[in-house]
Short mmCIF file of C-alpha atoms in Angstrom, two decimals:
data_model
loop_
_atom_site.label_atom_id
_atom_site.label_comp_id
_atom_site.label_asym_id
_atom_site.label_seq_id
_atom_site.Cartn_x
_atom_site.Cartn_y
_atom_site.Cartn_z
CA MET A 1 84.02 55.60 180.67
CA LEU A 2 87.36 57.05 179.59
CA GLN A 3 85.97 57.79 176.14
CA GLU A 4 83.00 59.62 177.69
CA LEU A 5 85.32 61.71 179.89
CA THR A 6 87.48 62.56 176.89
CA SER A 7 84.45 63.63 174.86
CA PHE A 8 83.14 65.65 177.81
CA PHE A 9 86.50 67.37 178.24
CA LEU A 10 86.89 68.14 174.53
CA TYR A 11 83.35 69.47 174.23
CA HIS A 12 83.64 71.83 177.19
CA SER A 13 87.14 72.89 176.14
CA PHE A 14 85.73 73.80 172.74
CA VAL A 15 82.87 75.77 174.31
CA ILE A 16 85.19 77.63 176.72
CA ALA A 17 87.67 78.42 173.94
CA GLY A 18 84.82 79.80 171.80
CA GLU A 19 83.54 81.97 174.64
CA LEU A 20 87.04 83.30 175.29
CA LEU A 21 87.43 84.18 171.62
CA ILE A 22 84.14 86.08 171.71
CA VAL A 23 85.27 87.99 174.82
CA ILE A 24 88.60 88.81 173.14
CA THR A 25 86.75 89.98 170.03
CA VAL A 26 84.50 92.27 172.07
CA PHE A 27 87.51 93.77 173.86
CA HIS A 28 89.17 94.27 170.49
CA MET A 29 86.13 96.19 169.22
CA ILE A 30 86.09 98.33 172.36
CA TYR A 31 89.84 98.97 172.05
CA GLN A 32 89.35 100.10 168.44
CA ARG A 33 86.49 102.41 169.46
CA ARG A 34 84.08 100.83 167.00
CA ASN A 35 80.80 102.69 166.73
CA PRO A 36 77.82 101.12 168.57
CA ALA A 37 75.92 100.18 165.39
CA ASN A 38 78.95 98.31 164.05
CA MET A 39 79.48 96.52 167.38
CA ILE A 40 75.81 95.51 167.62
CA SER A 41 75.97 94.11 164.10
CA TRP A 42 78.98 91.95 164.94
CA LEU A 43 77.49 90.86 168.28
CA LEU A 44 74.30 89.78 166.52
CA LEU A 45 76.35 87.67 164.13
CA MET A 46 78.15 86.13 167.10
CA LEU A 47 74.83 85.16 168.65
CA LEU A 48 73.65 83.57 165.41
CA VAL A 49 76.89 81.90 164.28
CA PRO A 50 79.40 82.44 167.12
CA TYR A 51 82.48 80.59 165.88
CA VAL A 52 82.04 81.60 162.27
CA ALA A 53 81.44 85.25 163.23
CA VAL A 54 84.65 85.44 165.28
CA PHE A 55 86.61 84.02 162.36
CA LEU A 56 84.99 86.50 159.97
CA TYR A 57 85.64 89.41 162.32
CA PHE A 58 89.40 88.92 162.31
CA ILE A 59 89.39 88.65 158.51
CA PHE A 60 86.89 91.38 157.65
CA GLY A 61 86.59 93.44 160.82
CA SER A 62 89.59 95.78 160.56
CA ARG A 63 89.32 99.18 158.91
CA LYS A 64 92.73 100.83 159.24
CA ARG A 65 96.14 99.39 158.45
CA LYS A 66 98.23 98.00 161.30
CA PRO A 67 101.63 99.63 161.95
CA LYS A 68 103.68 96.47 161.34
CA TYR A 69 102.55 96.21 157.72
CA LYS A 70 101.41 99.77 157.24
CA LYS A 71 100.73 101.18 153.82
CA GLU A 72 102.20 104.63 153.34
CA ASN A 73 99.59 107.12 154.52
CA VAL A 74 98.16 109.66 152.10
CA SER A 75 97.86 113.13 153.58
CA LEU A 76 95.02 115.38 152.48
CA GLN A 77 96.97 118.46 153.51
CA THR A 78 100.02 117.34 151.55
CA LEU A 79 97.91 116.50 148.52
CA ALA A 80 96.18 119.84 148.53
CA GLU A 81 99.45 121.68 149.37
CA THR A 82 97.32 124.25 151.11
CA ASN A 83 96.68 125.60 154.58
CA THR A 84 93.90 124.81 157.02
CA GLU A 85 91.63 127.57 155.73
CA LYS A 86 91.65 125.98 152.29
CA SER A 87 91.36 122.37 153.44
CA LEU A 88 88.64 120.02 152.24
CA LEU A 89 86.39 120.58 155.26
CA ASN A 90 86.56 124.38 155.11
CA GLY A 91 87.28 124.95 151.45
CA LEU A 92 85.35 124.09 148.33
CA LEU A 93 82.38 122.50 150.10
CA VAL A 94 81.40 125.54 152.15
CA GLY A 95 82.12 128.16 149.53
CA GLN A 96 85.59 129.24 150.64
CA GLY A 97 87.47 127.57 147.80
CA ASP A 98 87.41 130.52 145.40
CA ASP A 99 91.20 130.64 145.31
CA LEU A 100 91.57 127.01 144.25
CA PRO A 101 93.17 126.95 140.79
CA GLU A 102 90.75 126.73 137.89
CA GLN A 103 91.48 123.72 135.72
CA GLN A 104 90.32 122.02 132.55
CA PHE A 105 87.51 119.59 133.24
CA SER A 106 85.53 117.36 130.87
CA LEU A 107 82.61 115.11 131.77
CA PHE A 108 81.79 111.87 129.92
CA THR A 109 78.47 110.15 130.55
CA ASP A 110 78.47 108.38 127.19
CA ALA A 111 80.47 105.14 127.14
CA ALA A 112 81.66 105.60 123.54
CA GLU A 113 82.96 109.10 124.28
CA ALA A 114 84.67 107.85 127.43
CA ASN A 115 86.21 105.00 125.43
CA SER A 116 87.58 107.45 122.84
CA ALA A 117 89.01 109.71 125.56
CA LEU A 118 90.78 106.77 127.21
CA LEU A 119 92.25 105.36 124.01
CA GLU A 120 93.36 108.78 122.73
CA SER A 121 95.02 109.52 126.06
CA ILE A 122 96.91 106.21 125.94
CA SER A 123 98.09 106.76 122.37
CA GLY A 124 99.05 110.37 123.10
CA ALA A 125 101.14 109.64 126.21
CA GLN A 126 104.84 110.42 125.77
CA GLN A 127 106.43 109.54 129.11
CA THR A 128 104.22 107.67 131.58
CA ILE A 129 100.92 105.80 131.70
CA CYS A 130 99.63 104.75 135.13
CA LEU A 131 96.29 102.92 135.29
CA SER A 132 94.57 101.78 138.47
CA THR A 133 91.30 99.84 138.37
CA TYR A 134 89.18 97.63 140.60
CA VAL A 135 87.84 95.44 137.80
CA PHE A 136 89.83 94.30 134.77
CA LYS A 137 88.37 91.73 132.41
CA PHE A 138 89.88 90.24 129.27
CA ASP A 139 87.39 91.17 126.55
CA ASP A 140 87.26 93.05 123.24
CA VAL A 141 87.44 96.45 124.97
CA THR A 142 90.49 95.70 127.09
CA GLU A 143 92.08 93.90 124.14
CA GLU A 144 92.30 97.28 122.40
CA VAL A 145 93.49 98.95 125.62
CA LEU A 146 96.28 96.38 125.99
CA ARG A 147 97.24 96.72 122.33
CA ARG A 148 97.73 100.45 122.71
CA LEU A 149 99.57 100.04 126.01
CA ILE A 150 101.96 97.59 124.35
CA GLU A 151 102.47 100.03 121.49
CA ARG A 152 103.38 102.84 123.89
CA ALA A 153 105.60 100.54 125.98
CA ASN A 154 107.52 99.57 122.83
CA ALA A 155 107.94 103.30 122.14
CA GLY A 156 109.69 103.77 125.48
CA VAL A 157 106.75 105.01 127.56
CA GLU A 158 106.70 103.75 131.17
CA VAL A 159 103.48 101.76 131.51
CA ARG A 160 102.10 100.65 134.88
CA LEU A 161 98.82 98.80 135.42
CA LEU A 162 97.57 98.30 138.99
CA ILE A 163 94.61 95.94 139.47
CA ASP A 164 92.77 94.91 142.63
CA SER A 165 93.20 91.17 142.95
CA LEU A 166 89.81 90.44 144.52
CA GLY A 167 87.89 92.69 142.14
CA SER A 168 89.61 91.01 139.18
CA LEU A 169 89.98 87.38 140.22
CA ASP A 170 89.96 86.02 136.66
CA ALA A 171 92.73 88.39 135.58
CA TYR A 172 94.65 87.59 138.77
CA PHE A 173 94.51 83.80 138.35
CA PHE A 174 94.95 83.81 134.56
CA GLN A 175 97.62 86.41 133.79
CA ARG A 176 98.66 85.11 130.37
CA GLY A 177 96.84 88.03 128.80
CA PHE A 178 99.49 90.37 130.24
CA ARG A 179 102.49 88.51 128.81
CA ALA A 180 102.85 90.72 125.74
CA LEU A 181 102.61 93.90 127.80
CA ARG A 182 105.22 92.66 130.25
CA ALA A 183 107.47 91.53 127.39
CA ALA A 184 107.27 95.06 125.97
CA GLY A 185 108.51 96.47 129.29
CA GLY A 186 105.15 97.28 130.85
CA HIS A 187 104.51 96.57 134.52
CA VAL A 188 101.39 94.82 135.86
CA ALA A 189 100.80 94.54 139.62
CA PHE A 190 97.94 93.29 141.76
CA PHE A 191 96.86 95.12 144.88
CA MET A 192 96.87 92.86 147.94
CA PRO A 193 97.00 89.54 146.04
CA VAL A 194 94.70 87.05 147.71
CA LEU A 195 97.26 84.20 147.64
CA LYS A 196 100.28 86.18 148.83
CA MET A 197 101.31 88.32 151.80
CA PRO A 198 99.01 86.43 154.21
CA PHE A 199 100.04 88.56 157.19
CA ARG A 200 99.74 91.86 155.31
CA ASN A 201 96.63 90.97 153.42
CA TYR A 202 93.42 92.43 154.80
CA ILE A 203 91.03 90.87 152.31
CA ASN A 204 88.25 93.24 153.37
CA LEU A 205 90.19 96.40 152.43
CA ARG A 206 90.09 96.66 148.65
CA ASN A 207 91.44 99.24 146.22
CA HIS A 208 88.27 100.55 144.59
CA ARG A 209 89.96 103.62 143.05
CA LYS A 210 89.82 104.27 139.30
CA ILE A 211 92.76 106.44 138.27
CA PHE A 212 94.03 106.64 134.68
CA LEU A 213 97.09 108.94 134.57
CA PHE A 214 98.95 110.16 131.50
CA ASP A 215 102.30 111.98 131.72
CA HIS A 216 101.24 113.17 135.20
CA CYS A 217 99.43 116.10 133.58
CA ARG A 218 96.10 114.47 132.62
CA VAL A 219 93.86 112.09 134.54
CA LEU A 220 90.67 110.21 133.82
CA SER A 221 88.69 109.09 136.86
CA GLY A 222 85.17 108.26 137.96
CA GLY A 223 83.27 105.00 138.35
CA MET A 224 84.29 103.14 135.19
CA ASN A 225 86.40 100.00 135.43
CA LEU A 226 88.25 98.39 132.54
CA SER A 227 85.78 96.06 130.86
CA ARG A 228 83.02 96.13 128.24
CA GLU A 229 80.37 96.78 130.92
CA TYR A 230 81.71 100.32 131.13
CA PHE A 231 83.51 101.17 127.87
CA GLY A 232 83.00 100.49 124.21
CA PRO A 233 83.49 102.07 120.78
CA GLU A 234 79.79 101.81 119.96
CA ALA A 235 76.49 102.09 121.81
CA ASP A 236 75.38 98.91 123.58
CA PRO A 237 71.88 98.64 125.11
CA ASN A 238 73.26 96.26 127.78
CA ARG A 239 76.13 98.49 128.85
CA TRP A 240 76.00 99.93 132.36
CA GLN A 241 75.20 103.58 132.94
CA ASP A 242 78.30 105.24 134.37
CA MET A 243 80.45 108.36 134.36
CA LEU A 244 84.06 109.28 133.65
CA PHE A 245 85.69 112.70 133.85
CA GLN A 246 88.98 114.21 132.75
CA VAL A 247 91.10 116.74 134.64
CA GLU A 248 94.09 118.66 133.32
CA GLY A 249 95.77 120.92 135.85
CA GLU A 250 97.45 121.10 139.23
CA SER A 251 95.09 118.57 140.84
CA VAL A 252 96.56 115.82 138.66
CA ARG A 253 99.53 115.77 141.04
CA ALA A 254 97.17 114.68 143.82
CA TYR A 255 96.08 111.68 141.75
CA SER A 256 99.74 110.95 140.99
CA LYS A 257 100.54 110.84 144.69
CA ILE A 258 97.63 108.52 145.39
CA PHE A 259 98.67 106.17 142.59
CA ALA A 260 102.33 106.29 143.72
CA SER A 261 101.31 105.36 147.26
CA ASP A 262 99.19 102.42 146.05
CA TRP A 263 101.88 101.28 143.62
CA ARG A 264 104.60 101.37 146.26
CA TYR A 265 102.47 99.28 148.61
CA ALA A 266 101.83 96.70 145.88
CA THR A 267 105.36 96.54 144.44
CA ARG A 268 107.76 98.26 146.92
CA GLU A 269 108.78 100.54 144.02
CA LYS A 270 108.93 104.26 144.74
CA LEU A 271 107.90 106.46 141.83
CA ASP A 272 109.40 109.85 141.04
CA LEU A 273 106.73 112.50 140.62
CA PRO A 274 107.00 115.88 138.89
CA GLU A 275 106.87 119.03 140.97
CA ARG A 276 103.69 121.06 141.15
CA GLU A 277 105.24 123.92 139.18
CA THR A 278 106.16 121.51 136.38
CA ILE A 279 102.56 120.38 136.05
CA LYS A 280 101.37 124.00 136.04
CA THR A 281 103.56 124.75 133.01
CA LEU A 282 102.13 121.76 131.11
CA CYS A 283 98.47 122.63 131.60
CA SER A 284 96.49 125.71 130.62
CA ARG A 285 93.86 127.16 132.94
CA GLY A 286 90.24 126.13 132.68
CA ASP A 287 86.94 127.07 134.27
CA THR A 288 86.55 124.45 137.03
CA ARG A 289 87.82 124.45 140.61
CA VAL A 290 88.85 120.94 141.60
CA GLN A 291 89.74 119.34 144.92
CA VAL A 292 90.78 115.70 145.26
CA ALA A 293 89.82 113.71 148.35
CA PRO A 294 91.10 110.15 148.80
CA SER A 295 89.69 108.00 151.57
CA GLY A 296 90.47 104.61 153.00
CA PRO A 297 92.69 102.69 155.39
CA ASP A 298 95.73 104.75 154.32
CA LEU A 299 94.27 107.98 155.75
CA LYS A 300 93.88 108.96 159.35
CA GLY A 301 90.25 109.42 160.27
CA ASP A 302 87.30 109.66 157.86
CA VAL A 303 87.71 113.11 156.34
CA LEU A 304 85.74 112.33 153.18
CA TYR A 305 82.78 111.04 155.19
CA GLU A 306 82.93 114.07 157.47
CA SER A 307 83.11 116.36 154.45
CA LEU A 308 80.05 114.69 152.95
CA LEU A 309 78.10 115.22 156.17
CA ASN A 310 79.30 118.82 156.31
CA ALA A 311 78.14 119.41 152.74
CA ILE A 312 74.70 117.94 153.49
CA TYR A 313 74.23 120.15 156.54
CA SER A 314 75.49 123.20 154.60
CA ALA A 315 73.19 122.72 151.60
CA GLN A 316 70.49 125.34 151.13
CA ARG A 317 68.78 124.32 147.89
CA ARG A 318 69.49 120.80 146.71
CA ILE A 319 71.17 117.46 147.31
CA TRP A 320 70.79 115.16 144.32
CA ILE A 321 72.37 111.74 144.77
CA VAL A 322 73.20 109.09 142.19
CA THR A 323 74.56 105.86 143.67
CA PRO A 324 74.34 102.18 142.70
CA TYR A 325 74.23 101.04 146.34
CA PHE A 326 72.54 103.05 149.10
CA VAL A 327 73.39 101.56 152.48
CA PRO A 328 74.33 104.58 154.63
CA ASP A 329 74.99 104.73 158.35
CA GLU A 330 72.48 106.33 160.73
CA ALA A 331 74.26 109.72 160.78
CA LEU A 332 74.21 110.09 156.99
CA SER A 333 70.59 108.97 156.70
CA ARG A 334 69.55 111.33 159.51
CA ALA A 335 71.43 114.22 157.91
CA LEU A 336 69.43 113.81 154.68
CA MET A 337 66.15 113.82 156.58
CA ILE A 338 67.13 116.93 158.53
CA ALA A 339 68.12 118.67 155.30
CA HIS A 340 64.72 117.76 153.80
CA ASN A 341 62.95 119.17 156.85
CA CYS A 342 64.88 122.41 156.28
CA GLY A 343 63.47 122.71 152.77
CA VAL A 344 66.38 121.27 150.80
CA ASP A 345 65.39 119.40 147.61
CA ILE A 346 66.56 115.81 148.17
CA LYS A 347 66.61 113.38 145.26
CA LEU A 348 67.97 109.85 145.49
CA ILE A 349 68.50 108.07 142.17
CA THR A 350 69.48 104.42 142.41
CA PRO A 351 68.95 101.34 140.22
CA LYS A 352 65.63 99.58 140.52
CA ASN A 353 67.57 96.34 140.59
CA SER A 354 71.33 96.46 141.07
CA ASN A 355 73.83 93.69 140.37
CA HIS A 356 73.93 92.79 144.09
CA ARG A 357 70.71 91.31 145.47
CA VAL A 358 71.91 91.49 149.08
CA ALA A 359 72.68 95.20 148.75
CA ASP A 360 69.18 95.78 147.33
CA LEU A 361 67.65 94.07 150.33
CA ALA A 362 69.88 95.94 152.79
CA ARG A 363 69.00 99.35 151.32
CA SER A 364 65.22 98.88 151.55
CA SER A 365 64.90 99.89 155.22
CA PHE A 366 66.86 103.11 154.62
CA MET A 367 64.82 103.98 151.52
CA ARG A 368 61.55 103.26 153.35
CA GLU A 369 62.65 105.63 156.11
CA LEU A 370 63.42 108.39 153.60
CA GLU A 371 60.04 107.91 151.93
CA GLU A 372 58.25 108.07 155.28
CA HIS A 373 59.89 111.47 155.78
CA GLY A 374 58.64 112.74 152.41
CA ILE A 375 61.80 112.12 150.34
CA ALA A 376 61.10 110.54 146.95
CA VAL A 377 63.36 107.65 145.96
CA HIS A 378 63.79 107.39 142.19
CA LEU A 379 64.45 103.86 140.90
CA TYR A 380 66.27 103.87 137.56
CA GLU A 381 64.72 101.34 135.17
CA GLY A 382 67.47 101.29 132.54
CA THR A 383 70.56 99.11 132.60
CA MET A 384 72.65 98.82 135.77
CA LEU A 385 73.30 102.33 137.12
CA HIS A 386 76.90 102.27 138.37
CA ALA A 387 77.68 106.00 138.46
CA LYS A 388 78.46 107.82 141.70
CA ALA A 389 77.69 111.54 142.04
CA VAL A 390 76.28 113.98 144.57
CA LEU A 391 75.14 117.42 143.35
CA PHE A 392 75.00 120.20 145.95
CA ASP A 393 74.19 123.91 145.60
CA GLU A 394 77.48 125.12 144.16
CA ALA A 395 79.61 121.96 143.99
CA ALA A 396 79.46 118.26 143.12
CA MET A 397 81.20 115.14 144.39
CA LEU A 398 82.21 112.63 141.72
CA GLY A 399 84.44 109.57 141.75
CA SER A 400 84.48 105.96 142.91
CA VAL A 401 82.60 106.34 146.20
CA ASN A 402 79.27 104.59 146.70
CA LEU A 403 76.99 105.75 149.50
CA ASP A 404 77.44 102.61 151.53
CA ASN A 405 79.52 101.54 154.50
CA ARG A 406 82.07 99.71 152.39
CA SER A 407 82.99 102.71 150.25
CA LEU A 408 82.78 105.25 153.06
CA PHE A 409 84.68 103.29 155.71
CA LEU A 410 86.55 100.31 154.26
CA ASN A 411 87.72 100.58 150.66
CA TYR A 412 90.53 102.67 149.23
CA GLU A 413 88.55 105.30 147.32
CA VAL A 414 89.02 108.67 145.66
CA ALA A 415 86.43 111.42 145.32
CA THR A 416 86.72 114.67 143.40
CA PHE A 417 84.85 117.83 144.32
CA VAL A 418 84.23 120.22 141.45
CA ALA A 419 82.77 123.74 141.25
CA SER A 420 81.90 125.24 137.88
CA GLU A 421 78.59 126.56 136.57
CA ARG A 422 79.17 124.77 133.27
CA VAL A 423 80.01 121.40 134.84
CA LEU A 424 77.19 121.59 137.39
CA ASP A 425 74.72 122.29 134.57
CA GLU A 426 76.04 119.25 132.70
CA ILE A 427 75.66 117.06 135.78
CA GLU A 428 72.15 118.36 136.43
CA THR A 429 71.13 117.69 132.82
CA TRP A 430 72.51 114.16 133.04
CA MET A 431 70.65 113.55 136.32
CA GLN A 432 67.43 114.88 134.80
CA GLY A 433 67.85 112.28 132.06
CA LEU A 434 68.15 109.55 134.70
CA LEU A 435 65.05 110.85 136.48
CA ALA A 436 63.10 110.63 133.21
CA GLU A 437 63.83 106.88 133.13
CA SER A 438 63.06 106.31 136.80
CA VAL A 439 59.96 105.48 138.83
CA SER A 440 59.02 106.16 142.43
CA GLU A 441 57.44 103.10 143.98
CA PRO A 442 56.28 102.92 147.61
CA ARG A 443 57.81 100.18 149.72
CA SER A 444 55.80 97.01 150.30
CA LYS A 445 53.62 97.23 153.44
CA SER A 446 54.06 93.55 154.23
CA ARG A 447 55.06 93.02 157.87
CA VAL A 448 57.30 90.12 156.91
CA ARG A 449 59.05 92.34 154.37
CA ARG A 450 59.48 95.14 156.91
CA VAL A 451 60.96 92.78 159.52
CA THR A 452 63.35 91.32 156.94
CA GLU A 453 64.47 94.80 155.85
CA ASN A 454 65.03 95.94 159.43
CA PHE A 455 66.99 92.79 160.21
CA MET A 456 69.22 93.43 157.20
CA ARG A 457 69.67 97.00 158.42
CA ILE A 458 71.30 95.63 161.57
CA LEU A 459 73.74 93.65 159.43
CA ALA A 460 74.31 96.57 157.03
CA PRO A 461 77.68 97.64 158.56
CA GLN A 462 79.16 94.31 157.49
CA LEU A 463 78.08 94.68 153.85
#
C-alpha cells in the first residue's frame, strides 16, 4: 500500500511539474514577444513531446543575448559612421546611397581563383591577419592555409583564427593541427566552445560569419568556409558551388569592428583598430558602393531582415535569389508573392538536393506556394549550391546569410550590399549560368506529401 501511494505521489508530482514547466515556458515566450508562428511551432512540439520540448526550448529557444553574459553589441550606425538618411534602411537599398564611397570590389565564383586570392592575401599581409569561419577542416587545402599563416606569424605578423566550435567539432576536439601555428605566435580561438562557459553558452546561436581580414585594409567574405569543399588550387567536379568577394576600401573597417567584437567575446581580448582615415589612405577608390550589414544576437532588432523586406517591396524589375536553404517566414514569402503580382521578375535558384534532408523537406511547402502563385523555382542540378546572393534592380546582397529562419533570426551573420553596374552584370551572368544547369519541376500532388510538407512548415521556425 505504501509503495502504491509513493508511486502515485511521484507520478502526479512529475505530471504537475511538467505542466508547470510548460506554463512557465509559455509565459517566457509571451514575455519575449515571440511571433505567433514561432510560438505555435513550440506549442506543437510541447503537445507531441512535452518534456523534451521544454528542455529544448531553454537550450535553443533564445535569440538575443542576455544582459548578464552579454556579447558586445555591434551598432549599424557606428559601423556605417553615417547619419540616419544614409542608414541601411534608407540608403543603398532604396537608391539614396549615391554618396557612399566607391571602393574596389572583386567577385570570385571560381574556387581556384578564390583559393589564389586567399593565399596571396595571407602571404602579402604585413601586420595583421584575422580569419573568422564557421567550418574549418584539416585537409590538404587548410594545410596550405596553415603553412602560410605560420610563415607570416614567424615573420612577426599578428595572426588570429576564430572558428565556431559547433560548426567545426572535429577541429575543436582535435586541436593538435594548430600546435605549430600557436608555437609561431598565432592565436586560435573557438566561438562559444560547446564544453566551456555553460552559463554563457547559447548553443543555438552560432557564428556563421566568414570574414578574412588582412592588414585591416582588405577583406575576403562570402559563403566559403575553410575546407576543400569550398577552396582548392585546381578544379574539382565534387566541389561545392559558392562565392567569395574581396573589398578594399573604407568598408573594411566595418568588417574589422565585427571581427573585433566576436574576438573579444571569445577571448576577452580587445583589439586596436585603425581609424577610418588611415584605411582611406591605404586604399585607392574603385567603382562599387558597398554597405556592410551584420545581423545576429549582438544587434538590437532585425535590421538586416527588415532591409531585405524593404528591398523586396521596393523592387521594380527583378529579384533573383540564390540560396542553399529556402525556409522563409510568412512575411518574406508573402512579400515575394506580392512583388510577383506587381510584375517583378522573381527567380529562386536553390539546389535540387542540398546537404540537409530536413531542410529540403521543410522548404517544399514554401516552394509549392510560390509555384502556385506563378513563380518558377529553379532547382540546380550540379554539385551542392552553397552560395548566398540576392540580385535586385540596382543592388545585390551577398554574404553568409541563407534565406531561412536560422540565418535571418538566430546566427551571427554578415551581409554586404553592393551597387555597381560592372558587379551586378557579373552576378547576373553567374546566375544565368546556374539557371542553365537548373530544372523547374512541379511539386508532387500526393496528399500525403502535401500534409507532410505543411506539417514541416509548422516546425520550420525551429530549423
